[in-house]
Tab-separated table of C-alpha atoms in Angstrom:
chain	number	residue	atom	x	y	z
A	1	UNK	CA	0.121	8.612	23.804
A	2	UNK	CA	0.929	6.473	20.891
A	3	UNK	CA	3.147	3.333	20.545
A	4	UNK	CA	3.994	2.845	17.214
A	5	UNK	CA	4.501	-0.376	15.155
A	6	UNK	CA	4.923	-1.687	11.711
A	7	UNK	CA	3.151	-4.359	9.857
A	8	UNK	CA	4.129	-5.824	6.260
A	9	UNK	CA	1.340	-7.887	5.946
A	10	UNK	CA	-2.260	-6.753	5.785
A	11	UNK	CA	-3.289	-9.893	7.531
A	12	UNK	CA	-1.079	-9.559	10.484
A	13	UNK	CA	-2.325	-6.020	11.024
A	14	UNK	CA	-5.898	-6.779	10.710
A	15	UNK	CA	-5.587	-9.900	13.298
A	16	UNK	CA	-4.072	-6.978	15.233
A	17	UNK	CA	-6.936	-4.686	15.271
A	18	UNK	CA	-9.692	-7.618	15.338
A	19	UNK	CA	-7.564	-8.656	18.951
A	20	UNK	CA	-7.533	-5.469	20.044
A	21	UNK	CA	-3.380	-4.743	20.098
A	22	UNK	CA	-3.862	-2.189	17.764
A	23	UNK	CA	-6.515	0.757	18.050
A	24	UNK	CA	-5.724	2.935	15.100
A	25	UNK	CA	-3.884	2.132	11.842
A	26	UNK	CA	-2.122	5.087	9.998
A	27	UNK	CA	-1.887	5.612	5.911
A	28	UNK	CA	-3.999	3.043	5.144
A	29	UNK	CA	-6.540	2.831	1.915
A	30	UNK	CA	-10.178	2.660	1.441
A	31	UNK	CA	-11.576	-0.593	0.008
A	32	UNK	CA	-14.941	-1.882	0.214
A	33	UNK	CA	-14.092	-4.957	2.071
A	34	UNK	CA	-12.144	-2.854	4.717
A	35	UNK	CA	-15.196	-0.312	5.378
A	36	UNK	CA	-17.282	-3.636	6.220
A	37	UNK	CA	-15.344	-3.757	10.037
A	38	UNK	CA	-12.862	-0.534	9.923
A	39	UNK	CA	-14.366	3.261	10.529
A	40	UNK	CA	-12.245	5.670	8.115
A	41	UNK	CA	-11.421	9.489	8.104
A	42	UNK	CA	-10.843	11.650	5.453
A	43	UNK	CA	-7.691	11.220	3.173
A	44	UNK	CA	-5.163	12.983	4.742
A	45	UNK	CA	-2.487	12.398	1.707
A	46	UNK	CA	-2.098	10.636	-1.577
A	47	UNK	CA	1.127	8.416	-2.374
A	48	UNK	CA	1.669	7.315	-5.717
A	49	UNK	CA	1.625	3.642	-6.617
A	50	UNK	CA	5.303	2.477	-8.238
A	51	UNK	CA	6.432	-0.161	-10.450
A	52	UNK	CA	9.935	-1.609	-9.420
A	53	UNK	CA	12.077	-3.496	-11.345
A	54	UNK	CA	15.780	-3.545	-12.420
A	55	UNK	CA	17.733	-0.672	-13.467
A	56	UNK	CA	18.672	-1.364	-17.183
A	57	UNK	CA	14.554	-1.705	-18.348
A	58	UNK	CA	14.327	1.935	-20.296
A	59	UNK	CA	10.227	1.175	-20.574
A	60	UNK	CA	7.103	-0.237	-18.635
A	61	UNK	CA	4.189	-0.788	-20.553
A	62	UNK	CA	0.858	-0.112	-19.074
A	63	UNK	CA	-1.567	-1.938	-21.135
A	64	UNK	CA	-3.335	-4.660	-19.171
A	65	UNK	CA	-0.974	-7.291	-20.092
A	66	UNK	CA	2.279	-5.390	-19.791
A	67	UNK	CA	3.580	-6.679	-22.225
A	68	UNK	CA	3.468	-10.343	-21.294
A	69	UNK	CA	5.612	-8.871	-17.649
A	70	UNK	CA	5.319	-10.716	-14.719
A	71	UNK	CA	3.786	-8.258	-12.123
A	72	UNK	CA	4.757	-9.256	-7.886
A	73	UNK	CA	2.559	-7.605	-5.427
A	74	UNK	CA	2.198	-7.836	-1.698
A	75	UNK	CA	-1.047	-9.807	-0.768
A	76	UNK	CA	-3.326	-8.214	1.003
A	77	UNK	CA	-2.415	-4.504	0.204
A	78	UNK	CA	-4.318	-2.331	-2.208
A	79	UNK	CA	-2.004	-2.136	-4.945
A	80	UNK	CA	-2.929	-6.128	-5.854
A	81	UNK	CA	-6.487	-5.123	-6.149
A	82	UNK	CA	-5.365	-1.834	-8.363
A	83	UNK	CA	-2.723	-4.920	-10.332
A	84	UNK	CA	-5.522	-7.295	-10.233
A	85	UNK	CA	-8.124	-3.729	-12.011
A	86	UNK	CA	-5.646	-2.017	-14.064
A	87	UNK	CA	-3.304	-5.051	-15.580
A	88	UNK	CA	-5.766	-8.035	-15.655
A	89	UNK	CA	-3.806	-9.833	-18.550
A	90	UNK	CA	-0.222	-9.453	-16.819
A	91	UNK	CA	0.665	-12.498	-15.393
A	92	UNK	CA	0.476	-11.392	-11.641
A	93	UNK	CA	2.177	-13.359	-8.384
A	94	UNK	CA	1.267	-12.511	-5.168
A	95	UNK	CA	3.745	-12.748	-2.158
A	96	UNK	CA	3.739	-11.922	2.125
A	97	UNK	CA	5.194	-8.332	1.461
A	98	UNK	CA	7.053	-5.758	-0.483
A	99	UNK	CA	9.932	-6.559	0.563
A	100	UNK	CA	9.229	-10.773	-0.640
A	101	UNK	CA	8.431	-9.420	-4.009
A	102	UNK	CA	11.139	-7.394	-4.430
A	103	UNK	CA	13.249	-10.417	-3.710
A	104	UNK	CA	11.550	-11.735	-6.418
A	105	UNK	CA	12.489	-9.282	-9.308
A	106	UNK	CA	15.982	-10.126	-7.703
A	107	UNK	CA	15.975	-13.966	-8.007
A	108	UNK	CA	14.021	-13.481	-11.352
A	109	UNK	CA	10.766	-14.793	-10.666
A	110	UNK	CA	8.953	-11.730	-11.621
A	111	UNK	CA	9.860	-8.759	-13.931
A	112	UNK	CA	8.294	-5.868	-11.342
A	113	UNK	CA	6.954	-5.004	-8.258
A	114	UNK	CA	3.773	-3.034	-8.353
A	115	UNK	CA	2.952	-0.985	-4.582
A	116	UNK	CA	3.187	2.069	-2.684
A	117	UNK	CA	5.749	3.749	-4.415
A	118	UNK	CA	7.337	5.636	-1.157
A	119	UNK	CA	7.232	2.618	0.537
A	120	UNK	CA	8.993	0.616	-2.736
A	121	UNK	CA	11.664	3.106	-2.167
A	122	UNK	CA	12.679	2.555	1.314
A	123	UNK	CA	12.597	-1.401	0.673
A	124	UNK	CA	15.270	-0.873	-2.100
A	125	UNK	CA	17.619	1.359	-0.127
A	126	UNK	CA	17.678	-1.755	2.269
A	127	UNK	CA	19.436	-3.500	-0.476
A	128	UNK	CA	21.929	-1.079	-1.510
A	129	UNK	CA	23.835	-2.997	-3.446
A	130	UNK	CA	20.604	-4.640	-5.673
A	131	UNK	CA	20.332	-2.794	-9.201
A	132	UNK	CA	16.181	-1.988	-8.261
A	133	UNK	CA	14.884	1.479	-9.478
A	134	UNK	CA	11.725	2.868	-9.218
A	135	UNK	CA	10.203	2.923	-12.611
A	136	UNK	CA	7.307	4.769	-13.089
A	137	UNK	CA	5.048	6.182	-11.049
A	138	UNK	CA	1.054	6.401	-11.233
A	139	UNK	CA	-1.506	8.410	-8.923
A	140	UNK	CA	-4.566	5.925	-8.972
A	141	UNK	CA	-7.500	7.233	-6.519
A	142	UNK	CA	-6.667	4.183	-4.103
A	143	UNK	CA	-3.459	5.915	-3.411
A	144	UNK	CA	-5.673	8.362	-1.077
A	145	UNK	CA	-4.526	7.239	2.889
A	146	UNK	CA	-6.902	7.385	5.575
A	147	UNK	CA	-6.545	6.512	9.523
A	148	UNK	CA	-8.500	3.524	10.314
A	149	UNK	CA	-10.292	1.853	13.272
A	150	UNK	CA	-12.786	-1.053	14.615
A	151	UNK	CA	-16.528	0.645	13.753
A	152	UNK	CA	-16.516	-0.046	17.150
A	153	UNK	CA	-15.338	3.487	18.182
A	154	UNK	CA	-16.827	5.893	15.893
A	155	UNK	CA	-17.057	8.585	17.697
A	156	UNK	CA	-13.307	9.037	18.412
A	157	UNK	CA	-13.186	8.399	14.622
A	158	UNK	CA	-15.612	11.041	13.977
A	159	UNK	CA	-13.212	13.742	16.048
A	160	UNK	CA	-9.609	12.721	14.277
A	161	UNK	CA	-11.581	13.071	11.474
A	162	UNK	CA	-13.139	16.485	12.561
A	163	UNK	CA	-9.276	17.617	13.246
A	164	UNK	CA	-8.095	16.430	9.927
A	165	UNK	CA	-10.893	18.508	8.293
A	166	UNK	CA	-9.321	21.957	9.869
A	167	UNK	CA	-6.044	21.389	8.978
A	168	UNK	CA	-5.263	22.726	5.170
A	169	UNK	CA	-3.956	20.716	2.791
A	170	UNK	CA	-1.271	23.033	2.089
A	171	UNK	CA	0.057	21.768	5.691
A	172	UNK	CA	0.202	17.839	5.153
């Protein structure tokens, strides 16, 4: 039996599962830092990472400074560590969620939005009437989702993972 819920900040979710609300945490990425407390399957499916940003902008650079673009990410998630790799130069700002630093392209503080680009795109339907588009689109490896739990419990890790392996990837 599951109860589901949804977290927009990293933080909140991890003070979740430290406290013991929360025993297993869906499409969530792989990082180093993460593996240190959290057990992880298999990926089970890859999302591509998005820029945001208004409608009228024809091109997004990708160089490491994006061409002197102010980059918003959500703190916490992977996509500031992939911003933080892959455009070291850009002038980055980190905010609580998505949904923050989307606000943020709107009120002009930053030029794009840099996340999960799936996730980018059901933020901006929530604001029908803003003039946000998904830009671009990258697959970066960190865009690979895994379930997640406390280490605690690795052997109930060790069978979801076990049942992800049998199913084909044709299927996900």
């Amino acid at each position: 039996r599951f109860e589901l819920r949804r977290y927009g900040q990293w933080d909140q979710l991890a003070e979740a599962l430290a406290g013991g609300e929360v025993q297993l945490v869906t499409a969530t990425a792989y990082t180093a830092e993460r593996a240190r407390w959290l057990a992880f399957t298999r990926p089970y499916m890859v999302l591509p990472q998005g820029f945001v940003g208004r409608r009228g902008i024809t091109s997004v650079a990708s160089a490491p400074d994006l061409a002197g673009r102010r980059l918003a990410t959500a703190r916490g998630f992977v996509t500031a560590d992939i911003a933080a790799e892959r455009f070291a130069h850009a002038p980055r700002l980190a905010y609580d969620s998505e949904g923050a630093a989307l606000d943020a392209v709107l009120r002009g503080e930053a030029d794009f939005v840099f996340g999960s680009a799936p996730g980018l795109r059901v933020l901006i339907a929530q604001r029908p009437d803003s003039d946000l588009a998904v830009l671009r689109t990258f697959g970066f490896p960190q865009g690979q989702h895994r379930l997640a739990m406390r280490k605690n419990d690795q052997a109930t890790i060790e069978r979801i993972d076990a049942a992800l392996g049998a199913i084909e990837p044709e299927q996900w």
